[in-house]
Amino acid sequence: MANLWRLGVLCGAQGGRAGSKASSLHWTGERVVSVLLLGLIPAAYLNPSSAMDYSLAAALTLHSHWGLGQVVTDYVHGDALQKTAKAGVLALSALTFAGLCYFNYHDVGICKAVAMLWKL
């Protein structure tokens, strides 16, 4: 988590353009979240709880946000269009996280919902 905070500070200090240090931290952060998901998914299956639900919501949303951001970077051309697409990805990620948190708080949660789907 400290690496992600440092990444934000470095990107903000450079006017939004990531230098090699910030890019390295971002790459490391992506890998940390990916490895975290590899352990978090089986842990959520073995020990479903509210903490697992919220951890999954945060990790899955962050992982998806970074993945969609790379798709926009690679395939959307033009500065104005790319900024618009990145704003859309940010809005989608925020809505996704808010929706998952709402689902965790007001309904059964991610872990139990997956278990219920498997019972079908």
mmCIF file with all atom_site columns, N, CA, C and O in Angstrom, residues 4-19 22:
data_model
loop_
_atom_site.group_PDB
_atom_site.id
_atom_site.type_symbol
_atom_site.label_atom_id
_atom_site.label_alt_id
_atom_site.label_comp_id
_atom_site.label_asym_id
_atom_site.label_entity_id
_atom_site.label_seq_id
_atom_site.pdbx_PDB_ins_code
_atom_site.Cartn_x
_atom_site.Cartn_y
_atom_site.Cartn_z
_atom_site.occupancy
_atom_site.B_iso_or_equiv
_atom_site.pdbx_formal_charge
_atom_site.auth_seq_id
_atom_site.auth_comp_id
_atom_site.auth_asym_id
_atom_site.auth_atom_id
_atom_site.pdbx_PDB_model_num
ATOM 1  N N  . LEU A 1 4  ? 1.924 2.121  -3.477  1.00 0.00 ? 4  LEU A N  1
ATOM 2  C CA . LEU A 1 4  ? 0.876 2.781  -4.269  1.00 0.00 ? 4  LEU A CA 1
ATOM 3  C C  . LEU A 1 4  ? 0.776 4.256  -3.913  1.00 0.00 ? 4  LEU A C  1
ATOM 4  O O  . LEU A 1 4  ? 0.579 5.104  -4.783  1.00 0.00 ? 4  LEU A O  1
ATOM 5  N N  . TRP A 1 5  ? 0.940 4.585  -2.627  1.00 0.00 ? 5  TRP A N  1
ATOM 6  C CA . TRP A 1 5  ? 0.893 5.984  -2.214  1.00 0.00 ? 5  TRP A CA 1
ATOM 7  C C  . TRP A 1 5  ? 2.078 6.739  -2.801  1.00 0.00 ? 5  TRP A C  1
ATOM 8  O O  . TRP A 1 5  ? 1.937 7.844  -3.300  1.00 0.00 ? 5  TRP A O  1
ATOM 9  N N  . ARG A 1 6  ? 3.281 6.121  -2.754  1.00 0.00 ? 6  ARG A N  1
ATOM 10 C CA . ARG A 1 6  ? 4.463 6.767  -3.317  1.00 0.00 ? 6  ARG A CA 1
ATOM 11 C C  . ARG A 1 6  ? 4.311 6.970  -4.815  1.00 0.00 ? 6  ARG A C  1
ATOM 12 O O  . ARG A 1 6  ? 4.780 7.962  -5.355  1.00 0.00 ? 6  ARG A O  1
ATOM 13 N N  . LEU A 1 7  ? 3.670 6.033  -5.493  1.00 0.00 ? 7  LEU A N  1
ATOM 14 C CA . LEU A 1 7  ? 3.430 6.167  -6.921  1.00 0.00 ? 7  LEU A CA 1
ATOM 15 C C  . LEU A 1 7  ? 2.587 7.405  -7.205  1.00 0.00 ? 7  LEU A C  1
ATOM 16 O O  . LEU A 1 7  ? 2.878 8.174  -8.104  1.00 0.00 ? 7  LEU A O  1
ATOM 17 N N  . GLY A 1 8  ? 1.541 7.603  -6.407  1.00 0.00 ? 8  GLY A N  1
ATOM 18 C CA . GLY A 1 8  ? 0.692 8.782  -6.586  1.00 0.00 ? 8  GLY A CA 1
ATOM 19 C C  . GLY A 1 8  ? 1.449 10.073 -6.360  1.00 0.00 ? 8  GLY A C  1
ATOM 20 O O  . GLY A 1 8  ? 1.274 11.050 -7.077  1.00 0.00 ? 8  GLY A O  1
ATOM 21 N N  . VAL A 1 9  ? 2.319 10.086 -5.371  1.00 0.00 ? 9  VAL A N  1
ATOM 22 C CA . VAL A 1 9  ? 3.122 11.278 -5.083  1.00 0.00 ? 9  VAL A CA 1
ATOM 23 C C  . VAL A 1 9  ? 4.078 11.556 -6.226  1.00 0.00 ? 9  VAL A C  1
ATOM 24 O O  . VAL A 1 9  ? 4.214 12.687 -6.680  1.00 0.00 ? 9  VAL A O  1
ATOM 25 N N  . LEU A 1 10 ? 4.749 10.513 -6.731  1.00 0.00 ? 10 LEU A N  1
ATOM 26 C CA . LEU A 1 10 ? 5.688 10.704 -7.832  1.00 0.00 ? 10 LEU A CA 1
ATOM 27 C C  . LEU A 1 10 ? 5.000 11.179 -9.095  1.00 0.00 ? 10 LEU A C  1
ATOM 28 O O  . LEU A 1 10 ? 5.485 12.061 -9.786  1.00 0.00 ? 10 LEU A O  1
ATOM 29 N N  . CYS A 1 11 ? 3.862 10.601 -9.421  1.00 0.00 ? 11 CYS A N  1
ATOM 30 C CA . CYS A 1 11 ? 3.130 11.008 -10.625 1.00 0.00 ? 11 CYS A CA 1
ATOM 31 C C  . CYS A 1 11 ? 2.624 12.435 -10.492 1.00 0.00 ? 11 CYS A C  1
ATOM 32 O O  . CYS A 1 11 ? 2.658 13.200 -11.440 1.00 0.00 ? 11 CYS A O  1
ATOM 33 N N  . GLY A 1 12 ? 2.152 12.802 -9.311  1.00 0.00 ? 12 GLY A N  1
ATOM 34 C CA . GLY A 1 12 ? 1.659 14.153 -9.093  1.00 0.00 ? 12 GLY A CA 1
ATOM 35 C C  . GLY A 1 12 ? 2.772 15.184 -9.158  1.00 0.00 ? 12 GLY A C  1
ATOM 36 O O  . GLY A 1 12 ? 2.593 16.288 -9.660  1.00 0.00 ? 12 GLY A O  1
ATOM 37 N N  . ALA A 1 13 ? 3.960 14.819 -8.681  1.00 0.00 ? 13 ALA A N  1
ATOM 38 C CA . ALA A 1 13 ? 5.083 15.752 -8.687  1.00 0.00 ? 13 ALA A CA 1
ATOM 39 C C  . ALA A 1 13 ? 5.634 15.974 -10.087 1.00 0.00 ? 13 ALA A C  1
ATOM 40 O O  . ALA A 1 13 ? 6.260 16.980 -10.364 1.00 0.00 ? 13 ALA A O  1
ATOM 41 N N  . GLN A 1 14 ? 5.387 15.052 -10.999 1.00 0.00 ? 14 GLN A N  1
ATOM 42 C CA . GLN A 1 14 ? 5.907 15.174 -12.345 1.00 0.00 ? 14 GLN A CA 1
ATOM 43 C C  . GLN A 1 14 ? 4.838 15.617 -13.328 1.00 0.00 ? 14 GLN A C  1
ATOM 44 O O  . GLN A 1 14 ? 4.952 15.389 -14.519 1.00 0.00 ? 14 GLN A O  1
ATOM 45 N N  . GLY A 1 15 ? 3.787 16.208 -12.852 1.00 0.00 ? 15 GLY A N  1
ATOM 46 C CA . GLY A 1 15 ? 2.744 16.721 -13.730 1.00 0.00 ? 15 GLY A CA 1
ATOM 47 C C  . GLY A 1 15 ? 1.915 15.627 -14.364 1.00 0.00 ? 15 GLY A C  1
ATOM 48 O O  . GLY A 1 15 ? 1.367 15.808 -15.429 1.00 0.00 ? 15 GLY A O  1
ATOM 49 N N  . GLY A 1 16 ? 1.816 14.473 -13.723 1.00 0.00 ? 16 GLY A N  1
ATOM 50 C CA . GLY A 1 16 ? 0.995 13.399 -14.256 1.00 0.00 ? 16 GLY A CA 1
ATOM 51 C C  . GLY A 1 16 ? 1.746 12.449 -15.161 1.00 0.00 ? 16 GLY A C  1
ATOM 52 O O  . GLY A 1 16 ? 1.254 11.408 -15.517 1.00 0.00 ? 16 GLY A O  1
ATOM 53 N N  . ARG A 1 17 ? 2.964 12.815 -15.574 1.00 0.00 ? 17 ARG A N  1
ATOM 54 C CA . ARG A 1 17 ? 3.755 11.906 -16.410 1.00 0.00 ? 17 ARG A CA 1
ATOM 55 C C  . ARG A 1 17 ? 4.650 11.082 -15.506 1.00 0.00 ? 17 ARG A C  1
ATOM 56 O O  . ARG A 1 17 ? 5.417 11.608 -14.711 1.00 0.00 ? 17 ARG A O  1
ATOM 57 N N  . ALA A 1 18 ? 4.559 9.793  -15.658 1.00 0.00 ? 18 ALA A N  1
ATOM 58 C CA . ALA A 1 18 ? 5.330 8.902  -14.811 1.00 0.00 ? 18 ALA A CA 1
ATOM 59 C C  . ALA A 1 18 ? 6.744 8.759  -15.360 1.00 0.00 ? 18 ALA A C  1
ATOM 60 O O  . ALA A 1 18 ? 6.944 8.517  -16.541 1.00 0.00 ? 18 ALA A O  1
ATOM 61 N N  . GLY A 1 19 ? 7.735 8.928  -14.504 1.00 0.00 ? 19 GLY A N  1
ATOM 62 C CA . GLY A 1 19 ? 9.120 8.680  -14.878 1.00 0.00 ? 19 GLY A CA 1
ATOM 63 C C  . GLY A 1 19 ? 9.425 7.206  -14.698 1.00 0.00 ? 19 GLY A C  1
ATOM 64 O O  . GLY A 1 19 ? 8.550 6.392  -14.414 1.00 0.00 ? 19 GLY A O  1
ATOM 65 N N  . ALA A 1 22 ? 8.551 5.963  -11.124 1.00 0.00 ? 22 ALA A N  1
ATOM 66 C CA . ALA A 1 22 ? 7.106 5.830  -10.929 1.00 0.00 ? 22 ALA A CA 1
ATOM 67 C C  . ALA A 1 22 ? 6.559 4.658  -11.737 1.00 0.00 ? 22 ALA A C  1
ATOM 68 O O  . ALA A 1 22 ? 5.688 3.929  -11.263 1.00 0.00 ? 22 ALA A O  1
#
